[in-house]
PDB file of C-alpha atoms in Angstrom:
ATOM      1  CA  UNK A 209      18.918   9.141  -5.144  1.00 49.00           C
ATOM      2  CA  UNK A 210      22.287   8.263  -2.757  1.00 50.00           C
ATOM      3  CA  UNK A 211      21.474   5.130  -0.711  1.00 48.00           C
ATOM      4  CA  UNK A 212      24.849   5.625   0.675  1.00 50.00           C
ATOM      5  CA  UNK A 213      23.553   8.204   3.617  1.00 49.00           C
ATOM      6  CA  UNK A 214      23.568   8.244   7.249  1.00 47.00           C
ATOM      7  CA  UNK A 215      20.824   6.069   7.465  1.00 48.00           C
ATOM      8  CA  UNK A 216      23.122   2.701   6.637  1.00 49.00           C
ATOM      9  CA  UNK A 217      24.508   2.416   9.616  1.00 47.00           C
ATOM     10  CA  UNK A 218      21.376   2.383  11.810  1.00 50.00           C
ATOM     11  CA  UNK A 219      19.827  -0.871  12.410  1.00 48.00           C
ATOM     12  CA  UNK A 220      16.309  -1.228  11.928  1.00 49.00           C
ATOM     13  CA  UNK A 221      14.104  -3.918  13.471  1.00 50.00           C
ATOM     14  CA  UNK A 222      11.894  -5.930  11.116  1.00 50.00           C
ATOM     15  CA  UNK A 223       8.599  -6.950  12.376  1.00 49.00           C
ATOM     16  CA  UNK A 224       7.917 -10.845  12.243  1.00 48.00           C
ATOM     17  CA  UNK A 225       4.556 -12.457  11.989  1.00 48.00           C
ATOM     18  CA  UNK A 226       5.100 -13.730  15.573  1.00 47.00           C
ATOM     19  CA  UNK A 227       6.199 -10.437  16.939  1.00 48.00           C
ATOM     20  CA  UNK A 228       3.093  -8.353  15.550  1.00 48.00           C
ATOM     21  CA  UNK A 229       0.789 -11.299  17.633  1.00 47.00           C
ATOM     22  CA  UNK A 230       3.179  -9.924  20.479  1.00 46.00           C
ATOM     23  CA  UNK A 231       5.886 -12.150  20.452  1.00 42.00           C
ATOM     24  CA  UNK A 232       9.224 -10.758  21.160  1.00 39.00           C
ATOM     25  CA  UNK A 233      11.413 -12.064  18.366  1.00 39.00           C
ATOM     26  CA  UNK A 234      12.479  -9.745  15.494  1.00 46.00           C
ATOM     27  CA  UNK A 235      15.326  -9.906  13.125  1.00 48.00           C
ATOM     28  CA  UNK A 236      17.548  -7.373  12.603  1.00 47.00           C
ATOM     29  CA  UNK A 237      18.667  -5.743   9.163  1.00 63.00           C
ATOM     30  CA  UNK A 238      21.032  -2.827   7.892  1.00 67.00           C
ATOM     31  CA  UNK A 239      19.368  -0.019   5.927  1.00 67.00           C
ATOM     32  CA  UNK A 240      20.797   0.553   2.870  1.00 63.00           C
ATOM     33  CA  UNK A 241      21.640  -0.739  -0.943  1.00 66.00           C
ATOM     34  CA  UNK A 242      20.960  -5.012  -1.669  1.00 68.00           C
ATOM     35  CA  UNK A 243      22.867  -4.301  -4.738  1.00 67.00           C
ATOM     36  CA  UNK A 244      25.410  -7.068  -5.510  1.00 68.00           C
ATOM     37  CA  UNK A 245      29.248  -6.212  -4.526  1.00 73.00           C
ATOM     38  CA  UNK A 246      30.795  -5.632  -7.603  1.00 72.00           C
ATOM     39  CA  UNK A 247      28.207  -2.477  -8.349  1.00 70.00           C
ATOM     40  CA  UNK A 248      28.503  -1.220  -4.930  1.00 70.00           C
ATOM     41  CA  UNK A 249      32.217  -1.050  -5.708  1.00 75.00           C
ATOM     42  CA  UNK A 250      31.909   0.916  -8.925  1.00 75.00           C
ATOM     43  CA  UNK A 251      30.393   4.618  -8.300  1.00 78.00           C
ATOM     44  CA  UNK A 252      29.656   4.471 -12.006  1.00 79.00           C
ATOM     45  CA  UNK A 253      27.333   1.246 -11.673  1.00 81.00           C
ATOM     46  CA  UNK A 254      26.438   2.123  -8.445  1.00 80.00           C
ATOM     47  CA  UNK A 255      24.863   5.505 -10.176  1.00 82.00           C
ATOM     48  CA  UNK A 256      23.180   2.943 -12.932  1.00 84.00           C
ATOM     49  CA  UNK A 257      21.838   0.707 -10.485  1.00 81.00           C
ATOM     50  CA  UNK A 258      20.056   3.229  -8.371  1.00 84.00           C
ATOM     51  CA  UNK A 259      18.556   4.610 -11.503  1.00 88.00           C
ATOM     52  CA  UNK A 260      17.945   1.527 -12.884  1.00 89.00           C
ATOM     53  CA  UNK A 261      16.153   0.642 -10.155  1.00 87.00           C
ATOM     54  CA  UNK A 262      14.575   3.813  -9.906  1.00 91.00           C
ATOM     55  CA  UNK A 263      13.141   3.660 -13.007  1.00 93.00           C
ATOM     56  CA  UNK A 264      11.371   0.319 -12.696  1.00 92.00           C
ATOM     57  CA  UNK A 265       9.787   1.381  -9.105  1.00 91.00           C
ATOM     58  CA  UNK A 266       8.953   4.185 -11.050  1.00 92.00           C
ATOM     59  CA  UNK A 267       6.958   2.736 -13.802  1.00 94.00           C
ATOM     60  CA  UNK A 268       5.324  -0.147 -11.397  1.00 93.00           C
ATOM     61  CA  UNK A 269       4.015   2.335  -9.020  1.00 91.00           C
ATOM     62  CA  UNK A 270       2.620   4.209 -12.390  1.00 93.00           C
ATOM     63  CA  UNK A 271       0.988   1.571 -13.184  1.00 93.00           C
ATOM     64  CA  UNK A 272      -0.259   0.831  -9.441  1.00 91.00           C
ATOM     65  CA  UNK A 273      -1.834   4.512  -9.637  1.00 93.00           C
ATOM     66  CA  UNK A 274      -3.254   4.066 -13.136  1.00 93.00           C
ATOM     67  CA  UNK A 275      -5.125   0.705 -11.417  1.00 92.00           C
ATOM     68  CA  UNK A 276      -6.777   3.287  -8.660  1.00 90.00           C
ATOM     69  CA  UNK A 277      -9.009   4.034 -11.339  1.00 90.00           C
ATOM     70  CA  UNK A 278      -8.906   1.345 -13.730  1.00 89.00           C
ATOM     71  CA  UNK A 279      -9.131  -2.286 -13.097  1.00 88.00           C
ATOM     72  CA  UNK A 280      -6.742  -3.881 -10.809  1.00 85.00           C
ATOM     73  CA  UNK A 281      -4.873  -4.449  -7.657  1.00 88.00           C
ATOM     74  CA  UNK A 282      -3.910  -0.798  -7.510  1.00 84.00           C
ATOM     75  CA  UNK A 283      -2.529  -0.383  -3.967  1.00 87.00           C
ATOM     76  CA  UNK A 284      -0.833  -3.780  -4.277  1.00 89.00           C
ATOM     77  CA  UNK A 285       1.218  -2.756  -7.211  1.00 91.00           C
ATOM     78  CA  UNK A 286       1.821   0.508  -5.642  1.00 90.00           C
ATOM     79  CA  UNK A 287       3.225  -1.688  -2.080  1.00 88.00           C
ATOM     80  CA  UNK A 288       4.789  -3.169  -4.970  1.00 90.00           C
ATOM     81  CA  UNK A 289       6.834  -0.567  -6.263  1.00 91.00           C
ATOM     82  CA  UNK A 290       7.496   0.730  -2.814  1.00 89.00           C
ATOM     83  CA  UNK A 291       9.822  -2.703  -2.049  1.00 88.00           C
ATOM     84  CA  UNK A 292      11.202  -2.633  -5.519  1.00 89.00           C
ATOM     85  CA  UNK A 293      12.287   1.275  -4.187  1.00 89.00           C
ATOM     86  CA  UNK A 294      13.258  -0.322  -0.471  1.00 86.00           C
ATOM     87  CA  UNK A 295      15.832  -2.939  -2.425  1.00 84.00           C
ATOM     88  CA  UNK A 296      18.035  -0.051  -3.083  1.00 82.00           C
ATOM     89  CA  UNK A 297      17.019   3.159  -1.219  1.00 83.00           C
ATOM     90  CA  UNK A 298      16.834   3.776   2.671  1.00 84.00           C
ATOM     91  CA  UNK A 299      14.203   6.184   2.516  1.00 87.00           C
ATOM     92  CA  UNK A 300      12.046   3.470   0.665  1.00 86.00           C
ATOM     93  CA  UNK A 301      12.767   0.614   3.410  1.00 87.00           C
ATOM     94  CA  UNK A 302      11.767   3.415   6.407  1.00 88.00           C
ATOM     95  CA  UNK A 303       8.536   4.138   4.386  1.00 87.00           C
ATOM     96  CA  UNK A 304       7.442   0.586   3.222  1.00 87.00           C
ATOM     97  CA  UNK A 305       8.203  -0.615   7.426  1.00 88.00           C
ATOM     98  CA  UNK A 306       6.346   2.467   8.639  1.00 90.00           C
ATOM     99  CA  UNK A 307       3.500   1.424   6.143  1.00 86.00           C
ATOM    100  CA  UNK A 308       3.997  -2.014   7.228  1.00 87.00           C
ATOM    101  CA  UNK A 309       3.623  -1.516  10.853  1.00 91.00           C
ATOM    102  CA  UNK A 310       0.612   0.569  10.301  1.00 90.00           C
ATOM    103  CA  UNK A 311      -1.178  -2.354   8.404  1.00 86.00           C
ATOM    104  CA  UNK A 312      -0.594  -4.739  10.985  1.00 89.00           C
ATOM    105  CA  UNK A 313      -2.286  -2.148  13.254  1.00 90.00           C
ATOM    106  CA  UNK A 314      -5.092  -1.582  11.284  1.00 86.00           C
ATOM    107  CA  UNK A 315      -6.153  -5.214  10.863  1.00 85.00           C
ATOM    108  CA  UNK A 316      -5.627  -5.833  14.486  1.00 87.00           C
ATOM    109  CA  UNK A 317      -8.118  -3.255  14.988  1.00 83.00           C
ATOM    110  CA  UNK A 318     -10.183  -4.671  12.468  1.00 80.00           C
ATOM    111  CA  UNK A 319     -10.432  -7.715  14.343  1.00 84.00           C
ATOM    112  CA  UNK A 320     -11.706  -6.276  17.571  1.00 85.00           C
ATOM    113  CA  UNK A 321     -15.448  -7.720  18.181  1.00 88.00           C
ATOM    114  CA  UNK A 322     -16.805  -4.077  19.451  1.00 88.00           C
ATOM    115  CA  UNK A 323     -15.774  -3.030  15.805  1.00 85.00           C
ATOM    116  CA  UNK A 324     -16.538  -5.313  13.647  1.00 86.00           C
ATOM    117  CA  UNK A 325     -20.271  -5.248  15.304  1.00 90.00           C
ATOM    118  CA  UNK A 326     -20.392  -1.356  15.110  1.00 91.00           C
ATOM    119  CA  UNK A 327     -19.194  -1.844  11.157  1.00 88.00           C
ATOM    120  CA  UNK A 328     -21.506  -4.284  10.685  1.00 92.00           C
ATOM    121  CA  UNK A 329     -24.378  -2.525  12.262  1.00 95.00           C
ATOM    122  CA  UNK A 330     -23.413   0.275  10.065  1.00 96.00           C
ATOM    123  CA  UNK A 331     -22.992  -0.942   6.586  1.00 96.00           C
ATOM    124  CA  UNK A 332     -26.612  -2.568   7.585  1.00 97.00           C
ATOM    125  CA  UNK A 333     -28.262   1.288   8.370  1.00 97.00           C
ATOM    126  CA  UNK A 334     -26.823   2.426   5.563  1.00 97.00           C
ATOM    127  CA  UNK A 335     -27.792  -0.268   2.823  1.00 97.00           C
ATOM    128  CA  UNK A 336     -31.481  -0.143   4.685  1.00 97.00           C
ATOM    129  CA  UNK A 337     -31.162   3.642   4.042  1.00 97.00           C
ATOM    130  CA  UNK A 338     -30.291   3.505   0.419  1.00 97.00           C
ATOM    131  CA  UNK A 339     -32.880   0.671  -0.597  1.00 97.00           C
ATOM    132  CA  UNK A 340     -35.458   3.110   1.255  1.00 97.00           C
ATOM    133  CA  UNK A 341     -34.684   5.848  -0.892  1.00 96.00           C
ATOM    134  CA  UNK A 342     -34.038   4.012  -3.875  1.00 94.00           C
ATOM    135  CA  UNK A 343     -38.114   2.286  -2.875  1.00 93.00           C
ATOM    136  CA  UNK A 344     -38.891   6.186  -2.576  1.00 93.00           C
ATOM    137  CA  UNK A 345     -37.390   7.349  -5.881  1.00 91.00           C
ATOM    138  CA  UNK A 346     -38.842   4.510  -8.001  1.00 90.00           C
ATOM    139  CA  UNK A 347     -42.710   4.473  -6.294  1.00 89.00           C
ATOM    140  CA  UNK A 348     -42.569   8.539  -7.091  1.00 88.00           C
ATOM    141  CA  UNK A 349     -41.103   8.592 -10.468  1.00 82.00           C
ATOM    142  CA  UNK A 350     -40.950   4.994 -11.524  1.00 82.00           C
ATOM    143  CA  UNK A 351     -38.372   3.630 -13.727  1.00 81.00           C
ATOM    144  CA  UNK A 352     -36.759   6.357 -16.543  1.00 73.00           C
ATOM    145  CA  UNK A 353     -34.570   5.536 -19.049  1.00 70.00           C
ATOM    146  CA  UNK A 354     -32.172   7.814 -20.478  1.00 69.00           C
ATOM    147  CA  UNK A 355     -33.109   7.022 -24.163  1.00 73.00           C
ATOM    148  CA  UNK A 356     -36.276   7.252 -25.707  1.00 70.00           C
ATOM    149  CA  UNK A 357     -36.724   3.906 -27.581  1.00 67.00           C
ATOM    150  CA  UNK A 358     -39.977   4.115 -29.766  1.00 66.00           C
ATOM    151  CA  UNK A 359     -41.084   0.804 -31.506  1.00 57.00           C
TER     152      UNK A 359
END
């Protein structure tokens, strides 16, 4: 749980909203703890922090994998809990820009014409396919209940 590695003294580029469109400004920004001074100074509350801050990614990205199957914004929370992580730990901020870049590349993709018609033309054949079966099922066997209600 060290954020004090290695990794602090490489400089990562963070990806603007003009730079993903292909512009070719970016900010820099040092990996490593955002902790305030005064706990960086102290290993002791340096130690607390980090699991302090542990903890609470922790229990949000819990709760982010709890909403996968119940309702709510589960991958949100998740992202969530990732930059709660990335605040203090430079594995966290690697992960959360990797996951970050691969986003933006995914709804670029998204965007292409050829693929949204081929998606579209999909989704189509397959709800066509489903309301022929469903036509199918219903003409053969008609409409079941699971209960027997006499009155």
């Amino acid at each position: 749980m060290n954020a004090e590695n290695d990794n602090q003294n490489k400089v990562a580029v963070t990806v603007t909203a003009d730079s993903a469109v292909g512009d070719e400004r970016a900010t820099e920004r040092k990996l490593g703890s955002r902790a305030p001074e005064f706990i960086r100074k102290s290993s002791f509350l340096r130690l607390g922090w980090q699991v302090g801050i542990f903890v609470v990614g922790l229990a949000v990205i819990g709760a982010g994998v709890a909403m996968l199957v119940l309702p709510g914004p589960g991958w949100l929370v998740i992202f969530g809990g990732m930059a709660i992580w990335a605040t203090e730990f430079a594995w966290a901020q690697v992960v959360l820009r990797w996951t970050r870049r691969k986003v933006t590349e995914a709804a670029q993709r998204a965007l292409d014409p050829k693929v949204r018609r081929r998606n579209v033309i999909l989704t189509t054949a397959g709800l066509v396919i489903i309301t022929a079966l469903a036509g199918i099922y219903l003409w053969k066997f008609g409409i079941v209940v699971p209960w027997k209600i006499k009155q």
